[in-house]
Amino acid sequence: MSEKQLPDEVIVGLDVGSTTVKAVVMDPANNDILWSDYQRHETKQPEKVLEFMKTITAAFPNHPKEKMRVFITGSGGTSIAPLIGAKFVQEVNAVSLAVEIFYPTAGSVIELGGQDAKIIIWKEDPNGGKRKIPSMNDKCAGGTGAVIDKINNKVKLSIDELVGLDYHGVKLHPVAGKCGVFAETDINGLQKQGVPPSELMASLFEAIVQQNLSVLTRGNTLRPVCLLLGGPNTFIPAMQDAWRHNIMKVWEERKFPLPENPNPHELIVVPDNAQYFAAIGAVLYGKGEDAHIARFAGIEALAEFVNTGRDTMRAAGGAAKSLSKSPEELEEFRAEYTIPKHEFPEFKPGEIVEGWIGIDGGSTSTKAVLLDENGKLIGAYYDLSKGNPIEDTKVVMAGLRDSIESQGATLKIMGVGTTGYAKDILKDTIGADVALVETVAHTQAALHFYDEVDVIVDVGGQDIKVIMLKNGRVADFKLNTQCSAGNGYFLQSTSSRFGHPIENFADIAFKAKGLPVFSYGCAVFMESDIVNFQQLGWSADQIMAGLAHVLPKNIWLYVVQEPNLAKLGRKFVLQGGTQRNLAAVKAQVDFIKAKVPDAEVIVHKFCGESGAIGCGIEAIRVTKRSGHTHFIGMDALLGLGFESKRDESTRCYFCKNKCLRTFIDTKTPAGDERRFIIATCEKGTVEDVAKMREIKGKLDDKKKNFPNFVDVSAKKCFASYSPEVVLKESKPGLLTKIRLPRVKAQLEKRERIKDIKIGMPRALNMYSTGPFWSTYLEAIGVSPKNIMWSEFTNEELYKKGSRRGSIDQCFPAKVSLAHVHDLIFRKKTPDVILFPIPNTLQTDLTHMLDSCSCPTVTATPEVVKAAFTKEGDIFAEYGIEYWDPVVDMYRPQLAEKQMHKYFGERLGISKEENAAAIKQAFAALETYKEELLRKPAREVLNQLKKDNKLGVVLLARPYHNDPGLNHEIVEELQMMGYPIFSLDSLPIDEDILEEVFAADVKVGRIPHAMAINDVWKNAYSTNSAQKLWAAKYVARHPNLIGLDLSSFKCGHDAPIYSAVEEIVTESLTPYFTFHDIDENKPTGAIKIRTETIDYFLKL
């Protein structure tokens, strides 16, 4: 359109997002788009908006300020709007308006941005109109587009490769979609198993889709036509395919009315200008405003703000001082902490160099070191991970050999050790002599070079490990949870996003005058902070300085949770690749010395290689003792051909889990072929049934020798306890039948009992009350074969049944939906689904204010009912009744009344029959705890005491007995030789309570051995109180250690974290945590922790 044809007035729409700025100029008369642009702002939102407005004013020279109006939306819009005279428009309103005007037949919208995800659904209301239901992700699930960017950088795909990815026909793997940090943890583990980038990205797309369909729809069904908006949906076809595939499945399952032979591409559409809808909507909103509103004020104020006017806004962001107090102090710091370049020894031509190699296959890089027999470093090679650990190892090993043989010498490898995420696969494929867990490797490296070390702080790409030593031995250790993972890589990826290589991070951060104060902990939250600080005008160098500044808080206040560093000692050794970054080191040194003024803080002179050095030192020890190495040889390694496969052909069928495995087929230059199998359990590491049975036999022996009462509890909780049937046969006379219709109705209800099929979800507090419910039902006459339980939690069950969620609560509550779904959609459906509401719970504890269930547990049965009746009654559709009686099990007389009222109305049982059934139900619960758990557990505990060995107590909630929720962590420890006790299995016989708690009762600290009011004054939450009491039990028993396990978003566990830890550690009892576990199973991270626990306990 020529300038002469342009309208008299134009309206500018700006969408200032977390990663991009989108702009449109439109003709208000006909909604034509006259100009548009979409660009990444590289953290410089005001600068990019200024650039756009300059371009727009140049493109429309005949439109002075008074003929141009500006409306702005997006996360960065509020702070910029007043600088240019614009009016801010809320994003959901903007997008909704654009859809309603340009696509009035659309039924729903899914928009993915850099930080936010939005779903908008238009539902028909009874009056024939449409009701808009918007939903946005919470802060915890933020970073949709940013996560795709970060993971894509990790797997190293170009933009063209990303856009060219397939979704259909690509093998998908379990990846967490709700959280970028969790997703990154999963991707790391899969990378180290050899999963190719195409499968990793397709799995990420699937995870994002599943997360949004299960949570962001809030239990509503998307309506066609569904529009896919936002950058990721617009530019990544595989993302579009993932949406189409999964939305069509939802419509099919829910029998949503669709056209005959529906075409997904017609029902789920990426419209023209999909990336601009928010900006377009801002313009359309502006058209409805008075003509004087949002007149363009020019760019002067914005230019002033960009150049000099940020100080006031920065102060509002909570400014801290710079990383250094003065140039002199910084110079002094650099002189002390800059690691001098290591001079490797030179070798003579013809010399044979005998050396031991340590390989650290980390999350972001692979390191190899060459040591002489005394552990002196004589060679090293480092390379960023390309994603395949075998290929990465070949690169670093070739580099090592070249560093020696380029001098004319010959390298003779005497032994090899491996550590890091890829340690086990490397040990198998290259014939390493030892695979050492990372915590141990880092300890070895620190103690080899430094004396009298008190604390080792290792910050790698993904993990933070803090190891506390006493007299040269590990006394305690802390590892990051999933929530605090990825700190090192976060610094690297943020630096890269700002256009700086990580090597320049410190120089840039040190130049910053002032820095913003980040919230510590979660990388997703810090990502959100970056967006907020950009809006406040903080520059890239200041944000980088702020990230370095917050690192020690992440380490000490979030991971270690110990503000009093002085109690840990005074000599700190900093290790890990992140310690090469002097800005990160400066922040840590200042933090430590502020807490411990006389502290000696040392950066390991080989900080990046410390893990590799540690496993190399162990290889020296192992091979000197054995006299030989298992290493396949350098030529064989460098010529090693391999093929990695993980698909349906590798699936294991040795148990009902049917897990996928990774097959790695290798071939040496000499023609030797071997297959290595990476599996989730030992049985899956073989293909031959006979070998599997041999392995199973050994595992069964271990299970017998080291009982797992968590597993026993999970299975016996849902067994039949064969009660006596109390239902009496009713034979009323003819007159009664004719004259008393109420009696007749009662008889018809009672007649149902003999054939009624009742299903119950294997979820939540059913793991502590299951025997009560099954026994009660059997006692009133329900046949045991007609009592059904849902399956144990597994990935397939959750994936199939989780899409009706309306809120994003803890995983144990969310998965309850899937358990009810499992009961509804099985071949043999129940007549009734019984999901009781346990208002209060039985407990053996005393002196409590009450014995209440968790509010989320109490509310979940109602939430489930609402989810399955929100858009039509699914229960009624399948001929199922949904029963959710409220029961106060802490008050047996009240429970008896509640049960009679509920079941009497539905099944016609009498007051006497109900009372007799209740009595047996409570008795079965007691039998379950006393006879099946506590009595055999007492025998095991006695044997531990006799043998002076250790057992592990799982400090968790009842539903963590579900192997799908505890991720079989306790089974890993059981296989390492530790009996596992559940809370309900801890013996409470008088003599053992006397032994454990007599001293506390005697001095009056507690009124009874089963009381906790010495550590928690106002106890009313049953499961929280039981954890605290069990922690006391562990702290006082010399043969028990605590393993504290809790779910992500557990509001009742979070307040007692510190209390549980203080109780256990006060007696110097070992205590370990697995906090923030969720639906994803980070196998690699779990393995590091369990192996470290085993090493620690066997010292």
PDB file of C-alpha atoms in Angstrom, residues 27-219:
ATOM      1  CA  ASP A  27      -5.924   0.273   9.772  1.00  0.00           C
ATOM      2  CA  PRO A  28      -8.742   0.725  12.325  1.00  0.00           C
ATOM      3  CA  ALA A  29     -11.298   1.068   9.552  1.00  0.00           C
ATOM      4  CA  ASN A  30     -10.907  -2.419   8.087  1.00  0.00           C
ATOM      5  CA  ASN A  31      -8.456  -4.236  10.430  1.00  0.00           C
ATOM      6  CA  ASP A  32      -5.861  -4.610   7.692  1.00  0.00           C
ATOM      7  CA  ILE A  33      -2.310  -5.218   8.918  1.00  0.00           C
ATOM      8  CA  LEU A  34      -0.145  -2.535   7.314  1.00  0.00           C
ATOM      9  CA  TRP A  35       3.160  -3.498   8.954  1.00  0.00           C
ATOM     10  CA  SER A  36       4.381  -6.247  11.276  1.00  0.00           C
ATOM     11  CA  ASP A  37       7.578  -7.583  12.821  1.00  0.00           C
ATOM     12  CA  TYR A  38       8.612 -10.300  15.285  1.00  0.00           C
ATOM     13  CA  GLN A  39      12.073 -10.325  16.859  1.00  0.00           C
ATOM     14  CA  ARG A  40      13.880 -11.744  19.868  1.00  0.00           C
ATOM     15  CA  HIS A  41      14.862  -8.966  22.214  1.00  0.00           C
ATOM     16  CA  GLU A  42      17.827 -10.810  23.802  1.00  0.00           C
ATOM     17  CA  THR A  43      16.775  -9.503  27.251  1.00  0.00           C
ATOM     18  CA  LYS A  44      16.583  -5.902  25.974  1.00  0.00           C
ATOM     19  CA  GLN A  45      12.848  -5.235  25.919  1.00  0.00           C
ATOM     20  CA  PRO A  46      12.902  -1.402  26.034  1.00  0.00           C
ATOM     21  CA  GLU A  47      15.657  -1.262  23.410  1.00  0.00           C
ATOM     22  CA  LYS A  48      13.715  -3.506  21.041  1.00  0.00           C
ATOM     23  CA  VAL A  49      10.494  -1.526  21.512  1.00  0.00           C
ATOM     24  CA  LEU A  50      12.445   1.682  20.848  1.00  0.00           C
ATOM     25  CA  GLU A  51      13.888   0.150  17.690  1.00  0.00           C
ATOM     26  CA  PHE A  52      10.406  -0.930  16.534  1.00  0.00           C
ATOM     27  CA  MET A  53       8.856   2.492  17.192  1.00  0.00           C
ATOM     28  CA  LYS A  54      11.659   4.213  15.298  1.00  0.00           C
ATOM     29  CA  THR A  55      11.072   1.856  12.376  1.00  0.00           C
ATOM     30  CA  ILE A  56       7.308   2.399  12.507  1.00  0.00           C
ATOM     31  CA  THR A  57       7.555   6.183  12.586  1.00  0.00           C
ATOM     32  CA  ALA A  58       9.973   6.026   9.653  1.00  0.00           C
ATOM     33  CA  ALA A  59       7.619   3.699   7.744  1.00  0.00           C
ATOM     34  CA  PHE A  60       4.676   6.051   8.317  1.00  0.00           C
ATOM     35  CA  PRO A  61       6.159   9.549   7.841  1.00  0.00           C
ATOM     36  CA  ASN A  62       2.772  11.130   7.178  1.00  0.00           C
ATOM     37  CA  HIS A  63       1.434   9.931  10.516  1.00  0.00           C
ATOM     38  CA  PRO A  64       2.623  12.262  13.252  1.00  0.00           C
ATOM     39  CA  LYS A  65       2.113  11.386  16.891  1.00  0.00           C
ATOM     40  CA  GLU A  66      -1.406  12.773  16.995  1.00  0.00           C
ATOM     41  CA  LYS A  67      -2.466  10.370  14.214  1.00  0.00           C
ATOM     42  CA  MET A  68      -1.020   7.282  15.853  1.00  0.00           C
ATOM     43  CA  ARG A  69      -2.333   5.416  18.882  1.00  0.00           C
ATOM     44  CA  VAL A  70      -0.431   2.663  20.692  1.00  0.00           C
ATOM     45  CA  PHE A  71      -1.774  -0.248  22.743  1.00  0.00           C
ATOM     46  CA  ILE A  72       0.618  -2.624  24.421  1.00  0.00           C
ATOM     47  CA  THR A  73       0.332  -6.079  25.982  1.00  0.00           C
ATOM     48  CA  GLY A  74       2.656  -8.798  27.240  1.00  0.00           C
ATOM     49  CA  SER A  75       4.656  -9.354  30.397  1.00  0.00           C
ATOM     50  CA  GLY A  76       6.948  -6.390  29.649  1.00  0.00           C
ATOM     51  CA  GLY A  77       4.216  -3.967  28.615  1.00  0.00           C
ATOM     52  CA  THR A  78       3.259  -2.364  31.907  1.00  0.00           C
ATOM     53  CA  SER A  79       6.569  -0.586  32.499  1.00  0.00           C
ATOM     54  CA  ILE A  80       7.006   0.586  28.897  1.00  0.00           C
ATOM     55  CA  ALA A  81       3.440   1.812  28.279  1.00  0.00           C
ATOM     56  CA  PRO A  82       3.684   5.155  30.148  1.00  0.00           C
ATOM     57  CA  LEU A  83       6.973   5.998  28.428  1.00  0.00           C
ATOM     58  CA  ILE A  84       5.345   6.131  24.994  1.00  0.00           C
ATOM     59  CA  GLY A  85       1.821   7.159  25.969  1.00  0.00           C
ATOM     60  CA  ALA A  86       0.447   3.674  25.305  1.00  0.00           C
ATOM     61  CA  LYS A  87      -2.339   1.909  27.166  1.00  0.00           C
ATOM     62  CA  PHE A  88      -1.720  -1.554  28.575  1.00  0.00           C
ATOM     63  CA  VAL A  89      -4.094  -4.367  27.622  1.00  0.00           C
ATOM     64  CA  GLN A  90      -4.174  -7.646  29.553  1.00  0.00           C
ATOM     65  CA  GLU A  91      -2.900 -10.526  27.392  1.00  0.00           C
ATOM     66  CA  VAL A  92      -5.863 -12.881  27.767  1.00  0.00           C
ATOM     67  CA  ASN A  93      -8.264 -10.094  26.842  1.00  0.00           C
ATOM     68  CA  ALA A  94      -6.160  -9.145  23.832  1.00  0.00           C
ATOM     69  CA  VAL A  95      -5.894 -12.697  22.500  1.00  0.00           C
ATOM     70  CA  SER A  96      -9.586 -13.394  23.159  1.00  0.00           C
ATOM     71  CA  LEU A  97     -10.668 -10.282  21.279  1.00  0.00           C
ATOM     72  CA  ALA A  98      -8.508 -11.101  18.263  1.00  0.00           C
ATOM     73  CA  VAL A  99      -9.931 -14.624  18.106  1.00  0.00           C
ATOM     74  CA  GLU A 100     -13.549 -13.490  18.541  1.00  0.00           C
ATOM     75  CA  ILE A 101     -13.253 -10.989  15.705  1.00  0.00           C
ATOM     76  CA  PHE A 102     -11.075 -12.876  13.208  1.00  0.00           C
ATOM     77  CA  TYR A 103     -12.146 -16.449  14.067  1.00  0.00           C
ATOM     78  CA  PRO A 104     -15.644 -16.191  15.559  1.00  0.00           C
ATOM     79  CA  THR A 105     -16.254 -19.930  15.076  1.00  0.00           C
ATOM     80  CA  ALA A 106     -13.200 -20.895  17.131  1.00  0.00           C
ATOM     81  CA  GLY A 107     -13.988 -22.901  20.235  1.00  0.00           C
ATOM     82  CA  SER A 108     -10.636 -22.758  22.021  1.00  0.00           C
ATOM     83  CA  VAL A 109      -7.137 -21.329  21.913  1.00  0.00           C
ATOM     84  CA  ILE A 110      -3.777 -22.643  23.061  1.00  0.00           C
ATOM     85  CA  GLU A 111      -1.030 -20.032  23.163  1.00  0.00           C
ATOM     86  CA  LEU A 112       2.542 -20.858  24.129  1.00  0.00           C
ATOM     87  CA  GLY A 113       4.933 -18.016  24.848  1.00  0.00           C
ATOM     88  CA  GLY A 114       8.411 -17.731  26.275  1.00  0.00           C
ATOM     89  CA  GLN A 115       7.302 -17.853  29.927  1.00  0.00           C
ATOM     90  CA  ASP A 116       3.545 -18.282  29.810  1.00  0.00           C
ATOM     91  CA  ALA A 117       1.042 -20.755  28.499  1.00  0.00           C
ATOM     92  CA  LYS A 118      -2.606 -19.804  28.032  1.00  0.00           C
ATOM     93  CA  ILE A 119      -5.685 -21.824  27.212  1.00  0.00           C
ATOM     94  CA  ILE A 120      -8.988 -20.108  26.469  1.00  0.00           C
ATOM     95  CA  ILE A 121     -12.178 -22.109  25.944  1.00  0.00           C
ATOM     96  CA  TRP A 122     -15.518 -20.735  24.789  1.00  0.00           C
ATOM     97  CA  LYS A 123     -18.356 -22.803  26.236  1.00  0.00           C
ATOM     98  CA  GLU A 124     -21.999 -22.556  25.279  1.00  0.00           C
ATOM     99  CA  ASP A 125     -24.154 -21.133  28.064  1.00  0.00           C
ATOM    100  CA  PRO A 126     -27.834 -22.015  28.615  1.00  0.00           C
ATOM    101  CA  ASN A 127     -28.934 -18.754  26.971  1.00  0.00           C
ATOM    102  CA  GLY A 128     -27.316 -19.673  23.656  1.00  0.00           C
ATOM    103  CA  GLY A 129     -24.337 -17.399  24.113  1.00  0.00           C
ATOM    104  CA  LYS A 130     -20.716 -18.263  24.834  1.00  0.00           C
ATOM    105  CA  ARG A 131     -18.867 -18.122  28.111  1.00  0.00           C
ATOM    106  CA  LYS A 132     -15.116 -17.575  28.053  1.00  0.00           C
ATOM    107  CA  ILE A 133     -12.989 -19.773  30.365  1.00  0.00           C
ATOM    108  CA  PRO A 134      -9.367 -18.540  30.430  1.00  0.00           C
ATOM    109  CA  SER A 135      -6.492 -20.269  32.201  1.00  0.00           C
ATOM    110  CA  MET A 136      -2.796 -19.494  32.580  1.00  0.00           C
ATOM    111  CA  ASN A 137       0.083 -21.489  34.025  1.00  0.00           C
ATOM    112  CA  ASP A 138       1.338 -20.669  37.489  1.00  0.00           C
ATOM    113  CA  LYS A 139       4.874 -19.433  38.171  1.00  0.00           C
ATOM    114  CA  CYS A 140       6.049 -22.965  38.959  1.00  0.00           C
ATOM    115  CA  ALA A 141       5.195 -24.226  35.496  1.00  0.00           C
ATOM    116  CA  GLY A 142       6.584 -21.207  33.715  1.00  0.00           C
ATOM    117  CA  GLY A 143       8.993 -21.033  30.861  1.00  0.00           C
ATOM    118  CA  THR A 144       7.360 -22.971  28.048  1.00  0.00           C
ATOM    119  CA  GLY A 145       9.173 -21.406  25.102  1.00  0.00           C
ATOM    120  CA  ALA A 146      12.247 -20.693  27.209  1.00  0.00           C
ATOM    121  CA  VAL A 147      12.436 -24.365  28.199  1.00  0.00           C
ATOM    122  CA  ILE A 148      12.295 -25.417  24.557  1.00  0.00           C
ATOM    123  CA  ASP A 149      15.114 -22.961  23.824  1.00  0.00           C
ATOM    124  CA  LYS A 150      17.229 -24.194  26.723  1.00  0.00           C
ATOM    125  CA  ILE A 151      16.774 -27.899  25.978  1.00  0.00           C
ATOM    126  CA  ASN A 152      17.359 -27.318  22.275  1.00  0.00           C
ATOM    127  CA  ASN A 153      20.651 -25.579  23.121  1.00  0.00           C
ATOM    128  CA  LYS A 154      21.564 -28.577  25.264  1.00  0.00           C
ATOM    129  CA  VAL A 155      20.894 -31.111  22.482  1.00  0.00           C
ATOM    130  CA  LYS A 156      22.536 -28.759  19.965  1.00  0.00           C
ATOM    131  CA  LEU A 157      19.997 -28.663  17.144  1.00  0.00           C
ATOM    132  CA  SER A 158      20.070 -25.774  14.685  1.00  0.00           C
ATOM    133  CA  ILE A 159      16.893 -23.755  14.107  1.00  0.00           C
ATOM    134  CA  ASP A 160      16.406 -25.500  10.759  1.00  0.00           C
ATOM    135  CA  GLU A 161      16.819 -28.900  12.403  1.00  0.00           C
ATOM    136  CA  LEU A 162      14.351 -27.964  15.155  1.00  0.00           C
ATOM    137  CA  VAL A 163      11.774 -26.803  12.629  1.00  0.00           C
ATOM    138  CA  GLY A 164      12.342 -29.945  10.564  1.00  0.00           C
ATOM    139  CA  LEU A 165      11.759 -32.385  13.436  1.00  0.00           C
ATOM    140  CA  ASP A 166       9.104 -35.077  13.201  1.00  0.00           C
ATOM    141  CA  TYR A 167       6.656 -36.033  15.916  1.00  0.00           C
ATOM    142  CA  HIS A 168       4.808 -38.911  14.312  1.00  0.00           C
ATOM    143  CA  GLY A 169       6.706 -42.180  14.297  1.00  0.00           C
ATOM    144  CA  VAL A 170       9.325 -40.896  16.761  1.00  0.00           C
ATOM    145  CA  LYS A 171       9.961 -42.848  19.961  1.00  0.00           C
ATOM    146  CA  LEU A 172       8.819 -40.859  22.999  1.00  0.00           C
ATOM    147  CA  HIS A 173      10.400 -41.029  26.439  1.00  0.00           C
ATOM    148  CA  PRO A 174       9.174 -39.901  29.879  1.00  0.00           C
ATOM    149  CA  VAL A 175      10.006 -36.227  30.409  1.00  0.00           C
ATOM    150  CA  ALA A 176       8.511 -33.870  32.987  1.00  0.00           C
ATOM    151  CA  GLY A 177       6.468 -31.137  31.324  1.00  0.00           C
ATOM    152  CA  LYS A 178       5.385 -29.095  34.339  1.00  0.00           C
ATOM    153  CA  CYS A 179       8.815 -27.699  35.169  1.00  0.00           C
ATOM    154  CA  GLY A 180      11.812 -26.712  33.068  1.00  0.00           C
ATOM    155  CA  VAL A 181      14.281 -27.862  35.740  1.00  0.00           C
ATOM    156  CA  PHE A 182      12.601 -31.275  36.041  1.00  0.00           C
ATOM    157  CA  ALA A 183      12.559 -31.566  32.241  1.00  0.00           C
ATOM    158  CA  GLU A 184      16.245 -30.733  32.064  1.00  0.00           C
ATOM    159  CA  THR A 185      17.029 -33.423  34.649  1.00  0.00           C
ATOM    160  CA  ASP A 186      15.121 -36.005  32.620  1.00  0.00           C
ATOM    161  CA  ILE A 187      16.760 -34.935  29.351  1.00  0.00           C
ATOM    162  CA  ASN A 188      20.220 -35.244  30.934  1.00  0.00           C
ATOM    163  CA  GLY A 189      19.522 -38.815  31.968  1.00  0.00           C
ATOM    164  CA  LEU A 190      18.115 -39.764  28.569  1.00  0.00           C
ATOM    165  CA  GLN A 191      21.050 -38.139  26.773  1.00  0.00           C
ATOM    166  CA  LYS A 192      23.477 -40.261  28.734  1.00  0.00           C
ATOM    167  CA  GLN A 193      21.531 -43.341  27.672  1.00  0.00           C
ATOM    168  CA  GLY A 194      22.211 -42.471  24.046  1.00  0.00           C
ATOM    169  CA  VAL A 195      18.738 -41.199  23.144  1.00  0.00           C
ATOM    170  CA  PRO A 196      19.062 -39.059  19.969  1.00  0.00           C
ATOM    171  CA  PRO A 197      18.145 -35.333  19.945  1.00  0.00           C
ATOM    172  CA  SER A 198      15.141 -35.886  17.664  1.00  0.00           C
ATOM    173  CA  GLU A 199      13.562 -38.201  20.258  1.00  0.00           C
ATOM    174  CA  LEU A 200      14.490 -35.920  23.143  1.00  0.00           C
ATOM    175  CA  MET A 201      12.793 -32.900  21.578  1.00  0.00           C
ATOM    176  CA  ALA A 202       9.721 -34.872  20.484  1.00  0.00           C
ATOM    177  CA  SER A 203       9.464 -36.175  24.058  1.00  0.00           C
ATOM    178  CA  LEU A 204       9.681 -32.615  25.384  1.00  0.00           C
ATOM    179  CA  PHE A 205       6.889 -31.497  23.030  1.00  0.00           C
ATOM    180  CA  GLU A 206       4.777 -34.442  24.199  1.00  0.00           C
ATOM    181  CA  ALA A 207       5.455 -33.567  27.844  1.00  0.00           C
ATOM    182  CA  ILE A 208       4.440 -29.917  27.353  1.00  0.00           C
ATOM    183  CA  VAL A 209       1.231 -30.983  25.608  1.00  0.00           C
ATOM    184  CA  GLN A 210       0.383 -33.561  28.280  1.00  0.00           C
ATOM    185  CA  GLN A 211       1.023 -31.079  31.083  1.00  0.00           C
ATOM    186  CA  ASN A 212      -1.210 -28.431  29.564  1.00  0.00           C
ATOM    187  CA  LEU A 213      -3.989 -30.862  28.670  1.00  0.00           C
ATOM    188  CA  SER A 214      -3.978 -32.369  32.159  1.00  0.00           C
ATOM    189  CA  VAL A 215      -3.733 -29.119  34.139  1.00  0.00           C
ATOM    190  CA  LEU A 216      -4.287 -25.980  32.115  1.00  0.00           C
ATOM    191  CA  THR A 217      -7.632 -27.097  30.659  1.00  0.00           C
ATOM    192  CA  ARG A 218      -8.879 -27.170  34.294  1.00  0.00           C
ATOM    193  CA  GLY A 219     -10.955 -30.255  33.538  1.00  0.00           C
TER     194      GLY A 219
END
